[in-house]
XYZ file of C-alpha atoms in Angstrom:
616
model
C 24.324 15.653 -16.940
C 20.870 15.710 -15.799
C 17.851 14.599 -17.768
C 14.818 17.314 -18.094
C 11.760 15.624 -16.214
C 8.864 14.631 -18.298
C 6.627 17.489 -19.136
C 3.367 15.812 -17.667
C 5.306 14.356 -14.932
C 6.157 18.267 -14.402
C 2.851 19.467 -14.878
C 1.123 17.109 -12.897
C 3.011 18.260 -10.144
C 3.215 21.924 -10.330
C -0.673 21.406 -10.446
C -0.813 19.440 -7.130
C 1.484 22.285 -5.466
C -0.935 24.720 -6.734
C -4.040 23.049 -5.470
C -2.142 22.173 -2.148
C -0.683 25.735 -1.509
C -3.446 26.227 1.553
C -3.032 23.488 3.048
C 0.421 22.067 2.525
C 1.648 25.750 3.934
C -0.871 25.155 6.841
C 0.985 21.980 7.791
C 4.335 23.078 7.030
C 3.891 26.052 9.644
C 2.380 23.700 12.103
C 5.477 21.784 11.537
C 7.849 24.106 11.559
C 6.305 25.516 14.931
C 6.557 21.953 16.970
C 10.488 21.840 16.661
C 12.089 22.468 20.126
C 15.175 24.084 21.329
C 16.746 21.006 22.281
C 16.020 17.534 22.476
C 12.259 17.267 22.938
C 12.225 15.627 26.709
C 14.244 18.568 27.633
C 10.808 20.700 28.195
C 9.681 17.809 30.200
C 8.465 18.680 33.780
C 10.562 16.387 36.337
C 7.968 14.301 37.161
C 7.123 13.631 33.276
C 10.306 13.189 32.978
C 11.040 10.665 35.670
C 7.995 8.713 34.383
C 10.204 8.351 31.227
C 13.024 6.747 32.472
C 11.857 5.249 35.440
C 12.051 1.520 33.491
C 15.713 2.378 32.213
C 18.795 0.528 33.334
C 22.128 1.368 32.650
C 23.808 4.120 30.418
C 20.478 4.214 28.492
C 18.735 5.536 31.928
C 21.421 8.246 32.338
C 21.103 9.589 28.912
C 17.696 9.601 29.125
C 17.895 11.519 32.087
C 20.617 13.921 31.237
C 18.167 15.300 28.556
C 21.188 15.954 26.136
C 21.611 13.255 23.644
C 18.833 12.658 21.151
C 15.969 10.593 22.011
C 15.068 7.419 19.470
C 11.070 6.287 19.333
C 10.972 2.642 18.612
C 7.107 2.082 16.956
C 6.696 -1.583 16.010
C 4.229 -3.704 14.247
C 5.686 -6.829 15.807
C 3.800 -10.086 16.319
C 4.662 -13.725 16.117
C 1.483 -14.156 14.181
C 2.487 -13.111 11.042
C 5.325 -14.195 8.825
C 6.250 -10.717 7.383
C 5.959 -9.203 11.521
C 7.697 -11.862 12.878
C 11.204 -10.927 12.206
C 10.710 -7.555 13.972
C 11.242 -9.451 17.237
C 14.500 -9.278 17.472
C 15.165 -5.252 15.950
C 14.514 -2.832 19.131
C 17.450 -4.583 20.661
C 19.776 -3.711 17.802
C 18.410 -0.534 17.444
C 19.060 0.775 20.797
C 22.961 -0.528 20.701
C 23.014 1.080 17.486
C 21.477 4.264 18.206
C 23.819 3.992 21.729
C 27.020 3.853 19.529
C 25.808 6.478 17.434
C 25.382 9.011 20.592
C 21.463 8.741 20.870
C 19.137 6.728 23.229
C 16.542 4.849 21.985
C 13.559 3.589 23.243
C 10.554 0.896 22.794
C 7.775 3.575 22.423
C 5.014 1.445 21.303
C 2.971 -1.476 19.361
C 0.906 -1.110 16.256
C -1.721 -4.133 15.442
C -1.169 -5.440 12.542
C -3.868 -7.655 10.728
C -3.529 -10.254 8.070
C -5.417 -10.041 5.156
C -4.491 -13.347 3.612
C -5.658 -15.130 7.431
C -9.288 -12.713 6.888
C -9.572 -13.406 3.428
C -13.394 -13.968 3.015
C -14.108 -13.220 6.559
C -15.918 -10.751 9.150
C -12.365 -10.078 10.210
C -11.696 -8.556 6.792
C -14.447 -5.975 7.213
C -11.952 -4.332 9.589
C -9.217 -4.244 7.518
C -9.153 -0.881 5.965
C -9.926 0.396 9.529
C -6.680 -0.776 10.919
C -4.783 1.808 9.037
C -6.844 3.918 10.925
C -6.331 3.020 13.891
C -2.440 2.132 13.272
C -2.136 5.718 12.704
C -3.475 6.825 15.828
C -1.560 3.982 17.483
C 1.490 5.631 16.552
C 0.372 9.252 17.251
C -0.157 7.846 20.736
C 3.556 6.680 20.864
C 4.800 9.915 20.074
C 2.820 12.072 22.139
C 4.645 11.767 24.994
C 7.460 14.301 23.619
C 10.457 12.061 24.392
C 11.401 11.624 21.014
C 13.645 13.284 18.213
C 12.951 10.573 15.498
C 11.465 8.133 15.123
C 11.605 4.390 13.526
C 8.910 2.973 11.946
C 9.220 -1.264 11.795
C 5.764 -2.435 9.378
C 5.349 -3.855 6.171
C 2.028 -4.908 5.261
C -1.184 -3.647 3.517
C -2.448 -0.889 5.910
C 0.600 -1.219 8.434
C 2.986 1.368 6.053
C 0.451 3.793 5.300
C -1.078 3.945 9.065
C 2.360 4.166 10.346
C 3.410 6.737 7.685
C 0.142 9.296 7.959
C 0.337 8.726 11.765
C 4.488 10.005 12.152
C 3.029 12.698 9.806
C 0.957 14.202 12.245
C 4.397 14.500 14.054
C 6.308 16.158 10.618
C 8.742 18.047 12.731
C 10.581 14.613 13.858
C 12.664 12.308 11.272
C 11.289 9.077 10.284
C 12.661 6.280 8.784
C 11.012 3.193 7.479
C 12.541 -0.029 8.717
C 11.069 -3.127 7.044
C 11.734 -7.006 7.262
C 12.314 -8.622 3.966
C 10.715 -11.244 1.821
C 10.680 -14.729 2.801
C 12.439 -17.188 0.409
C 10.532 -18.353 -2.577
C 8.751 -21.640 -2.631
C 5.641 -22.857 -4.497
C 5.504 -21.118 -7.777
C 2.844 -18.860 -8.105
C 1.622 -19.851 -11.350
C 1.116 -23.584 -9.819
C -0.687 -21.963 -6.708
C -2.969 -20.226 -9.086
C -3.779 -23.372 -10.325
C -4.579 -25.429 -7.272
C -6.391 -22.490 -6.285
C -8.803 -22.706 -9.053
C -9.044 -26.569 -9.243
C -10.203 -26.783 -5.706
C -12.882 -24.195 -6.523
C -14.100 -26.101 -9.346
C -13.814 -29.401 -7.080
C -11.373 -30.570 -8.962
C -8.678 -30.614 -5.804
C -9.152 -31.691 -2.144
C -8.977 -29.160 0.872
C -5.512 -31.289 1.854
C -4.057 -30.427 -1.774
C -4.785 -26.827 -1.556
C -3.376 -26.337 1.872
C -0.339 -28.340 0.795
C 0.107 -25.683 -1.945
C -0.651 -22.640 0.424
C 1.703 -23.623 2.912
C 4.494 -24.194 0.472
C 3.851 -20.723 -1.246
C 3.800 -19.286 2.563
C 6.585 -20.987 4.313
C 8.809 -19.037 6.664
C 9.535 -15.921 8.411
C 9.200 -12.597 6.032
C 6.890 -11.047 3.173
C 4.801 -13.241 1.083
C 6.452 -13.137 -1.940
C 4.165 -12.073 -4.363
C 3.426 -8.433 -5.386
C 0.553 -7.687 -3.364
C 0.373 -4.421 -1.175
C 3.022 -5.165 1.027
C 6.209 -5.601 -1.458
C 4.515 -2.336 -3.000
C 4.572 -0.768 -0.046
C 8.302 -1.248 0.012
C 9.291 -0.391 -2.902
C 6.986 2.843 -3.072
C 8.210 4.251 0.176
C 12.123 3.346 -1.077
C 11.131 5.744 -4.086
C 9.992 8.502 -1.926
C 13.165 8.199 0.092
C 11.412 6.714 2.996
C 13.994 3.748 3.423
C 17.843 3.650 3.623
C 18.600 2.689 -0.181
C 18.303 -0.960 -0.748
C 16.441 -1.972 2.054
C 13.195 -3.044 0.946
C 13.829 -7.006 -0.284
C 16.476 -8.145 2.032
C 15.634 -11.049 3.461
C 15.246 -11.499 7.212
C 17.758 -13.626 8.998
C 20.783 -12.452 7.360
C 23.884 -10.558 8.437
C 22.884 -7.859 5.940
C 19.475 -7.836 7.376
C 20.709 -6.539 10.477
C 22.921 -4.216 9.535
C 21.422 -2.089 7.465
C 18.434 -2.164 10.306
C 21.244 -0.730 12.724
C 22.320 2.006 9.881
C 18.845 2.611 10.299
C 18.909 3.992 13.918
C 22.571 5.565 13.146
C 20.733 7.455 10.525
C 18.155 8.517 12.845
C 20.348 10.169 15.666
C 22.129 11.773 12.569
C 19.200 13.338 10.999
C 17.137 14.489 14.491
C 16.935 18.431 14.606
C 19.982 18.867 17.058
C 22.392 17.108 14.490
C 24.128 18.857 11.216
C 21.814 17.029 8.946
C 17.998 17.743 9.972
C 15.194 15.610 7.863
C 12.104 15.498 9.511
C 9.521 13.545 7.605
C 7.849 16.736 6.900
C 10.293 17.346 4.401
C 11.176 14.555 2.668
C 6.947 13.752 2.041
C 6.444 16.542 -0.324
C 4.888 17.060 -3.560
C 7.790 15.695 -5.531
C 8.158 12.520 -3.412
C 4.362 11.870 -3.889
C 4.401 11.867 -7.604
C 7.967 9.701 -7.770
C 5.854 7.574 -5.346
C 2.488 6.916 -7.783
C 5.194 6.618 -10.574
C 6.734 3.747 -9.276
C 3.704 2.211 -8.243
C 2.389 2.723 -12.035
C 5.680 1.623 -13.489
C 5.813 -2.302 -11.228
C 1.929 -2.790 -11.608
C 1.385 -2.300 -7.925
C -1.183 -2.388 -5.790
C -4.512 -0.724 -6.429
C -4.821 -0.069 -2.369
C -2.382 2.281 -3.318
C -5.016 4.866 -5.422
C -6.462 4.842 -1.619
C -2.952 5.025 0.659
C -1.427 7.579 -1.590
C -4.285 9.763 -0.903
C -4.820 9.711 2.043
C -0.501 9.371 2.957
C -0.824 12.668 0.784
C -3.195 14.412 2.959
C -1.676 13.594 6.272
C 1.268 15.830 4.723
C -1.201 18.819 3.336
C -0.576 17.715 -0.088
C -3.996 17.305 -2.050
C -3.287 13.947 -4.465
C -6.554 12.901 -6.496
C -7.200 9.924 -8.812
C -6.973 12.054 -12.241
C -2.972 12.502 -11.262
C -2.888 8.991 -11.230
C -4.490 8.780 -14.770
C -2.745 11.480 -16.377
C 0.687 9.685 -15.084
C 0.058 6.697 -15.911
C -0.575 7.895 -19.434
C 2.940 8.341 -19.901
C 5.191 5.871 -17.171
C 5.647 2.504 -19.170
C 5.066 -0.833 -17.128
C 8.987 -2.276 -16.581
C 8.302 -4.916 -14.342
C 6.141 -8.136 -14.279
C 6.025 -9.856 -10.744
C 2.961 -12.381 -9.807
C 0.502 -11.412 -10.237
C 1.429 -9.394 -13.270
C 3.609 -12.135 -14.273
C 5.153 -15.474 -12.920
C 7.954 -14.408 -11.329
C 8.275 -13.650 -7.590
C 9.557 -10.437 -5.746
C 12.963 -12.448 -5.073
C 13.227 -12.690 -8.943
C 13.107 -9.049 -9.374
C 15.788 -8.458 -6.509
C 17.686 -10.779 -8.501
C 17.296 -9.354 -12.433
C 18.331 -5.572 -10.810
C 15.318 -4.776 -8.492
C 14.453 -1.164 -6.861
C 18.119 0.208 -8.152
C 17.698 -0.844 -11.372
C 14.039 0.776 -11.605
C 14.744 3.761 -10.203
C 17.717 4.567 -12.209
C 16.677 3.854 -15.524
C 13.626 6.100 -14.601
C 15.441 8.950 -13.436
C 17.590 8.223 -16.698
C 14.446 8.966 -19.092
C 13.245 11.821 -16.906
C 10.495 10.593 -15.020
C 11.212 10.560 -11.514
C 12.331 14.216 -9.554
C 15.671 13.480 -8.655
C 16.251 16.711 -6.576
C 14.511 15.233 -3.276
C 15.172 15.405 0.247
C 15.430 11.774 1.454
C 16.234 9.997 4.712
C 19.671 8.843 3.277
C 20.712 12.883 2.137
C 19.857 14.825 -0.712
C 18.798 13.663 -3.739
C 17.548 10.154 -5.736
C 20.610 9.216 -7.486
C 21.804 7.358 -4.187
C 19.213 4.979 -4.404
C 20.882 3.785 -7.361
C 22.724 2.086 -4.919
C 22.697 -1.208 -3.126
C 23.950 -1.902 0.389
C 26.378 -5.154 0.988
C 28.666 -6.294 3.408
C 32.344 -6.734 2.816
C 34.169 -8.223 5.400
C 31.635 -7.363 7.833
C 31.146 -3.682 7.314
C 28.156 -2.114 5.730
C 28.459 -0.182 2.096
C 27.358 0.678 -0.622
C 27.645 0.108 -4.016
C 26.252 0.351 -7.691
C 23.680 -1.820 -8.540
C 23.083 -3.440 -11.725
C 23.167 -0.872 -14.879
C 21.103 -4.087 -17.297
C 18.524 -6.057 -16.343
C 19.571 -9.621 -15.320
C 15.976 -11.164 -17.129
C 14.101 -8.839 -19.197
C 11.299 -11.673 -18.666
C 11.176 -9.657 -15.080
C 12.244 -6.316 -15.246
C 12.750 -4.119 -18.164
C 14.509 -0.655 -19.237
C 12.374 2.131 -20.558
C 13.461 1.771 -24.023
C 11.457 -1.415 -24.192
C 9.111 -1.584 -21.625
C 6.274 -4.103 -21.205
C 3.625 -1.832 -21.837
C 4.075 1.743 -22.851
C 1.724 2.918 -19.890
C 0.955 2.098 -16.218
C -0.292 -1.079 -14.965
C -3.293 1.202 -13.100
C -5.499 2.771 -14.904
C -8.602 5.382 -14.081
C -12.184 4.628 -14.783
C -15.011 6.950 -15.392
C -18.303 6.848 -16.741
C -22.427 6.649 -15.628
C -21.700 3.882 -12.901
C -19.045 7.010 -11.614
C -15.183 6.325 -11.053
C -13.228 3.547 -10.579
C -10.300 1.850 -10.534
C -8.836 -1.234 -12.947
C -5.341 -2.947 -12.735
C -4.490 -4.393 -16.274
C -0.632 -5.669 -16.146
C -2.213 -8.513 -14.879
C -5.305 -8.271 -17.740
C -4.307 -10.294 -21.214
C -5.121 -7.818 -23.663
C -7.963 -9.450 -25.508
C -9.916 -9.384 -21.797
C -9.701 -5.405 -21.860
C -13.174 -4.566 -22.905
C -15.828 -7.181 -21.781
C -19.771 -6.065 -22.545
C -22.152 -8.419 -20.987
C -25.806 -8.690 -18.631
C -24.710 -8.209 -15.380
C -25.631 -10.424 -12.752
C -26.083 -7.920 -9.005
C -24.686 -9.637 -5.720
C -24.314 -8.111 -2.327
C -22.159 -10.413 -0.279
C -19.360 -12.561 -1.726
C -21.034 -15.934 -0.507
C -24.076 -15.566 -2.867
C -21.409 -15.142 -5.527
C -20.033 -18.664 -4.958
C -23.263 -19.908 -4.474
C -24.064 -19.040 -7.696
C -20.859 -20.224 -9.183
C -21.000 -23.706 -7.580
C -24.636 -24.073 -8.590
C -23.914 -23.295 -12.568
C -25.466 -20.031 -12.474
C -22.431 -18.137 -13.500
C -21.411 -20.631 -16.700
C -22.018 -17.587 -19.125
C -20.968 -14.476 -20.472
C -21.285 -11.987 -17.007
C -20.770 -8.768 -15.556
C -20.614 -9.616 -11.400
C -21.904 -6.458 -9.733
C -20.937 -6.963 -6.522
C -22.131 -3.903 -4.525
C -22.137 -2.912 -0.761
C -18.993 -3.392 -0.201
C -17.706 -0.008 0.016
C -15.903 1.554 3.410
C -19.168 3.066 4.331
C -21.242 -0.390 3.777
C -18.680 -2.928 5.620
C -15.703 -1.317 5.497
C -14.341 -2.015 1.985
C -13.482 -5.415 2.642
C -10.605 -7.268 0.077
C -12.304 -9.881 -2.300
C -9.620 -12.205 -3.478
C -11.297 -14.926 -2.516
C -13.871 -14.677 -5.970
C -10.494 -14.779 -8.152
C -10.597 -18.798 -8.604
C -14.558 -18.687 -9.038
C -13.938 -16.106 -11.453
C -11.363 -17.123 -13.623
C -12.616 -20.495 -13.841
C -15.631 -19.051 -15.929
C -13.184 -17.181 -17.740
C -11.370 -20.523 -17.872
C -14.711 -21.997 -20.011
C -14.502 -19.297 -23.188
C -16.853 -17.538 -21.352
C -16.275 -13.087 -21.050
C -16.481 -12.165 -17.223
C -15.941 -9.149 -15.632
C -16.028 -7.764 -11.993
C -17.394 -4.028 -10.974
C -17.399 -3.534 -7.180
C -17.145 -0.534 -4.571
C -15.121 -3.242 -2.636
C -11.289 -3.906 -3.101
C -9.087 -5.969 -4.966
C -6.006 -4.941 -4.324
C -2.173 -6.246 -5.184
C -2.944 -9.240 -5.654
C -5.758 -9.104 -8.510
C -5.455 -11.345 -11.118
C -6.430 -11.743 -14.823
C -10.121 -10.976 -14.111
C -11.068 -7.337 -15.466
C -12.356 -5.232 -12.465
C -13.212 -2.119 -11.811
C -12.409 -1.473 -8.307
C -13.078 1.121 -5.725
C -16.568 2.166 -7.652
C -17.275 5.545 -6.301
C -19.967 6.812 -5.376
C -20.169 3.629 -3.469
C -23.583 1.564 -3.385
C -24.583 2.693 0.329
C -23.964 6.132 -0.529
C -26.551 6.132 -3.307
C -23.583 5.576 -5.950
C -24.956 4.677 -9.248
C -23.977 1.222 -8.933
C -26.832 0.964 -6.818
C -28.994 1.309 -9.706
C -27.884 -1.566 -11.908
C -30.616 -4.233 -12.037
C -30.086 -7.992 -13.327
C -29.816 -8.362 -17.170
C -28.631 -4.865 -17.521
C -25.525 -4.558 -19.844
C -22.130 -3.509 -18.411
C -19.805 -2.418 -20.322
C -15.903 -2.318 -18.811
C -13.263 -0.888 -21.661
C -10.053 -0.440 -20.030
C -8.594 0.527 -23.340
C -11.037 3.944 -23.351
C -11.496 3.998 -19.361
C -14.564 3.923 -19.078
C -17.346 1.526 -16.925
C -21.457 2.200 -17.869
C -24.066 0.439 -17.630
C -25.723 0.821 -20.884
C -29.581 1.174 -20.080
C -31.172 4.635 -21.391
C -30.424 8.164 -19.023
C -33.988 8.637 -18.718
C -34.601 4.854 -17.271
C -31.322 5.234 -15.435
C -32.243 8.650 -13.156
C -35.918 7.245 -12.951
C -34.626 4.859 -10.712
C -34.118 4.612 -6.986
C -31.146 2.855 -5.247
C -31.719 -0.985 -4.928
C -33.203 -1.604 -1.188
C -30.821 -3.628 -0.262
C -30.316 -2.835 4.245
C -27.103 -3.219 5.142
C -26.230 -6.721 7.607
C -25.408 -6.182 10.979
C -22.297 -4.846 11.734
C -21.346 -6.931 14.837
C -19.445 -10.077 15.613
C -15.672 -10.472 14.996
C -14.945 -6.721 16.955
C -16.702 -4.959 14.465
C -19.276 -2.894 16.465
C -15.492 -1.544 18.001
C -15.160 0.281 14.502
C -18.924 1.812 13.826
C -17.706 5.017 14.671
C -15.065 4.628 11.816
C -17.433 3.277 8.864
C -20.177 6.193 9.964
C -17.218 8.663 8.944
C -15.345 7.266 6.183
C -14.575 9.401 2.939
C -15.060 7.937 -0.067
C -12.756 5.768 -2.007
C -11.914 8.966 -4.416
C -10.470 10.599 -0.902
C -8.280 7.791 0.307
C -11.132 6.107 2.102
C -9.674 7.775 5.239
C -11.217 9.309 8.599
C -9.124 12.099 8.752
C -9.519 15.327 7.081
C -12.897 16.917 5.597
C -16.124 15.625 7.040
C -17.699 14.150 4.588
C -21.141 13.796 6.075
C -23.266 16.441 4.071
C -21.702 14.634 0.870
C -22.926 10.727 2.318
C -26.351 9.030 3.239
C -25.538 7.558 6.561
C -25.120 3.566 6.849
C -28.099 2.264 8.683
């Protein structure tokens, strides 16, 4: 029997359709419009065509050529680099015998970059971060604009990597498009004893060999860093919207299972092109449904806050206008079911283990807040992802996951969730809107009123920390940092500064324009501060000694100084640094057009430049 959704879940969506009707039936049409006869080479000139197969060897050159079996695109953020990339080495080979077995052809169609944020952390490099999704995007709308393909699969995992790769096989909605990702590596450190090494060393109470002895034991091997930063939320939030084969977010790499679901992958994908019985371009299975069962899932785990920016943006690449007050109004009503670091101290393998991704999405669709009647890459409907995929005696099925969690320390059911609301919650007030994660907040560290001390680069905030400056009840403004200043770069690394005050009995709070993201800590901060600082955001206005005041409980952030005083003031002259060194002068074209946080900090879509001051 099925369970009526949730009446704001409902309503919430029935008011993004409405709001999206212009331009989600704009993109639809466009969509519908780009799907071909037959396979898509088929309208190939020869020439075009022979430049497609002219590398081809073997029975994958003659169906290539022969223009009659469906045609596989292969886009890949592999490199060796990075632990969580790494494992895509070996895929494209297994995908094209796959995809051969399964009657299609499929072909290498092209690399994605894919940046680090943990090997930027603190530097220029990060400034280019948020950019790379960007550019990731148009990476992959350069891989498909050849019109050789019929679907397409889409190998990423981290921070910007999904959502580039995602808005950029948008653009191409008429194809399929599955999600293949790489797993988690196995745990090591704990987290809760890297936290603390962390924080010793930046109170000089550890040497730099003890804190790179804990790093490299918390990130050991091939896969995902375990924690629940952007990249496991990435996983689990595109599994929810039916982006994934069920079950394949958190298995590990280097496994027999690993691989086969990856080649069920690319057997899905030559069943689902347009020329097969079971059509689901990506078109279809993003929709407004999908989008909300994606934020909910996010709210539900305490994801990432880089989400209140991918969503968006993901959205919008689909015609579907998402905004930050469907976010809030959710949240008011999706309890918090899962703690995972750092919203807990239990890794992402521990929540695999105590019923993971089936477990949460069942007992949500069981208490009516997730749509269950979607279109998804594994067939219609949610209930499937109930499911978990194993391997018995070597073949690939599926089967039931776990019906009770295996440690309600980890993951939860409804009726007695951790928190009876989101882990993300919305921020308004005279210092405009932000963002704040609290799963990770202790309760009594909610509301935090104190002088605020203004920064504009993250080094004069240590400075001030090492140098005693900071050994007091504070508000760190931290301004300039917003996609149109430097390109909204992360700031983790003021977490062991931070909660080393906090550490003291001191109250300490953080409100920034910059990002936080999934791997925020127990430091109140409200994140994404819109209007940003270089825009002329309010935030701009705060002076030193001026009470903050951050109360996540009401969700609000104000700096309390009279209206009058406030709007007699100008924006702080505070000239942006140069933007070169480190490849940034590549991306000035980029931060000159950014939308603000609010709009998924994204180039693409509405021009934004009547609305913003231009960075000098």
């Amino acid at each position: 029997m099925s369970v009526p959704l949730n009446s704001v879940v409902a309503e919430v969506t029935a008011r993004i359709a409405a709001r999206s009707t212009g331009s989600r039936s704009d993109y639809l049409r466009r969509m519908a419009a780009a799907v071909p006869p037959g396979p898509m080479r088929a309208g190939l000139g020869c020439s075009n065509l022979a430049h497609g197969f002219a590398a081809c060897a073997g029975p994958d050159r003659l169906a290539v050529k022969a223009v009659s079996v469906p045609g596989v695109a292969i886009v890949s953020a592999y490199n060796d680099m990075l632990s969580a990339h790494q494992p895509f080495h070996e895929f494209p080979a297994w995908i094209k015998d796959a995809a051969r077995q399964a009657g299609g052809v499929a072909q290498f169609a092209g690399g994605v970059p894919a940046m680090c944020d943990g090997i930027t952390q603190g530097r220029p490099g990060m400034e280019l971060s948020l950019f790379s999704r960007e550019v990731i995007a148009m990476a992959t709308g350069v891989a498909l604009s050849h019109d050789m393909f019929d679907a397409t699969l889409l190998l990423g995992v981290c921070d910007k990597i999904v959502p580039g790769l995602l808005i950029g096989a948008l653009a191409f909605g008429h194809l399929p498009a599955i999600l293949v990702p790489a797993g988690p590596m196995a745990s090591g450190l704990p987290n809760g004893e890297k936290a603390r090494v962390r924080q010793a060393f930046a109170e000089g109470k550890a040497t730099r060999d003890d804190l790179l002895a804990a790093e490299s034991a918390s990130y050991h091997s091939p896969g995902t860093c375990t924690f629940y930063g952007t990249a496991n939320s990435n996983q689990l939030v595109v599994e929810v919207m039916g982006l994934h084969l069920p079950g394949a977010s958190f298995i590990p790499p280097g496994t027999p299972l690993r691989r086969a679901v990856t080649e069920a992958a690319a057997r899905r994908a030559v069943e689902i092109t347009a020329h097969g019985t079971q059509y689901t371009p990506i078109s279809q299975v993003v929709d407004e449904r999908s989008v909300v069962n994606g934020v909910i899932a996010l709210l539900a785990t305490g994801g990432s806050t880089n989400h209140t920016l991918h969503l968006v943006a993901i959205a919008a690449a689909a015609g579907i206008q998402l905004t930050w007050d469907d976010f809030s109004d959710l949240s008011a009503v999706v309890p918090l079911l899962a703690r995972v670091y750092p919203n807990g101290t239990a890794d992402i393998n521990h929540f695999v283990a105590a019923g993971g991704v089936q477990l949460l999405i069942g007992e949500l669709l069981d208490a009516g807040l997730l749509h269950g009647d979607v279109s998804t890459v594994a067939g219609p409907g949610l209930d499937r992802y109930r499911q978990e995929p194993v391997l018995d005696n070597g073949v690939l099925r599926w089967r039931d996951g776990l019906r009770e969690s295996g440690d309600l320390d980890v993951l939860r059911p409804v009726a007695s969730p951790f928190a009876a609301d989101g882990g993300l919650r919305m921020l308004s007030g005279n210092l405009g809107r932000a963002v704040i994660k609290v799963s990770a907040v202790a309760v009594e560290h909610r509301v935090v009123e104190a002088p605020a001390r203004v920064f504009t680069t993250q080094e004069a905030v240590a400075e001030a920390f090492r140098a005693g400056e900071l050994d007091r009840d504070v508000v760190i403004v931290l301004r300039q940092q917003g996609p149109r200043a430097n390109g909204m770069p992360e700031l983790h690394g003021l977490t062991p500064s931070l909660s080393a005050v906090m550490s003291r009995g001191h109250r300490v709070a953080l409100v920034t324009d910059g990002r936080m993201s999934g791997a925020s800590g127990k430091i109140p901060a409200a994140i994404h501060c819109t209007p940003e600082a270089a825009s002329g955001g309010p935030i701009s206005l705060i002076r030193d000694g001026d009470l903050v005041r951050l109360d996540a409980n009401s969700g609000r952030v104000d700096v309390l100084v009279d209206a009058d005083v406030l709007a007699a003031r100008t924006p702080a002259d505070e000239p942006a640094a140069p933007w070169t060194g480190t490849g940034r002068e590549l991306f000035a074209a980029l931060r000159h057009a950014v939308g603000p946080a609010d709009h998924g900090a994204s180039v693409f879509g509405p021009a934004y430049a009547a609305d913003l001051v231009p960075s000098t």
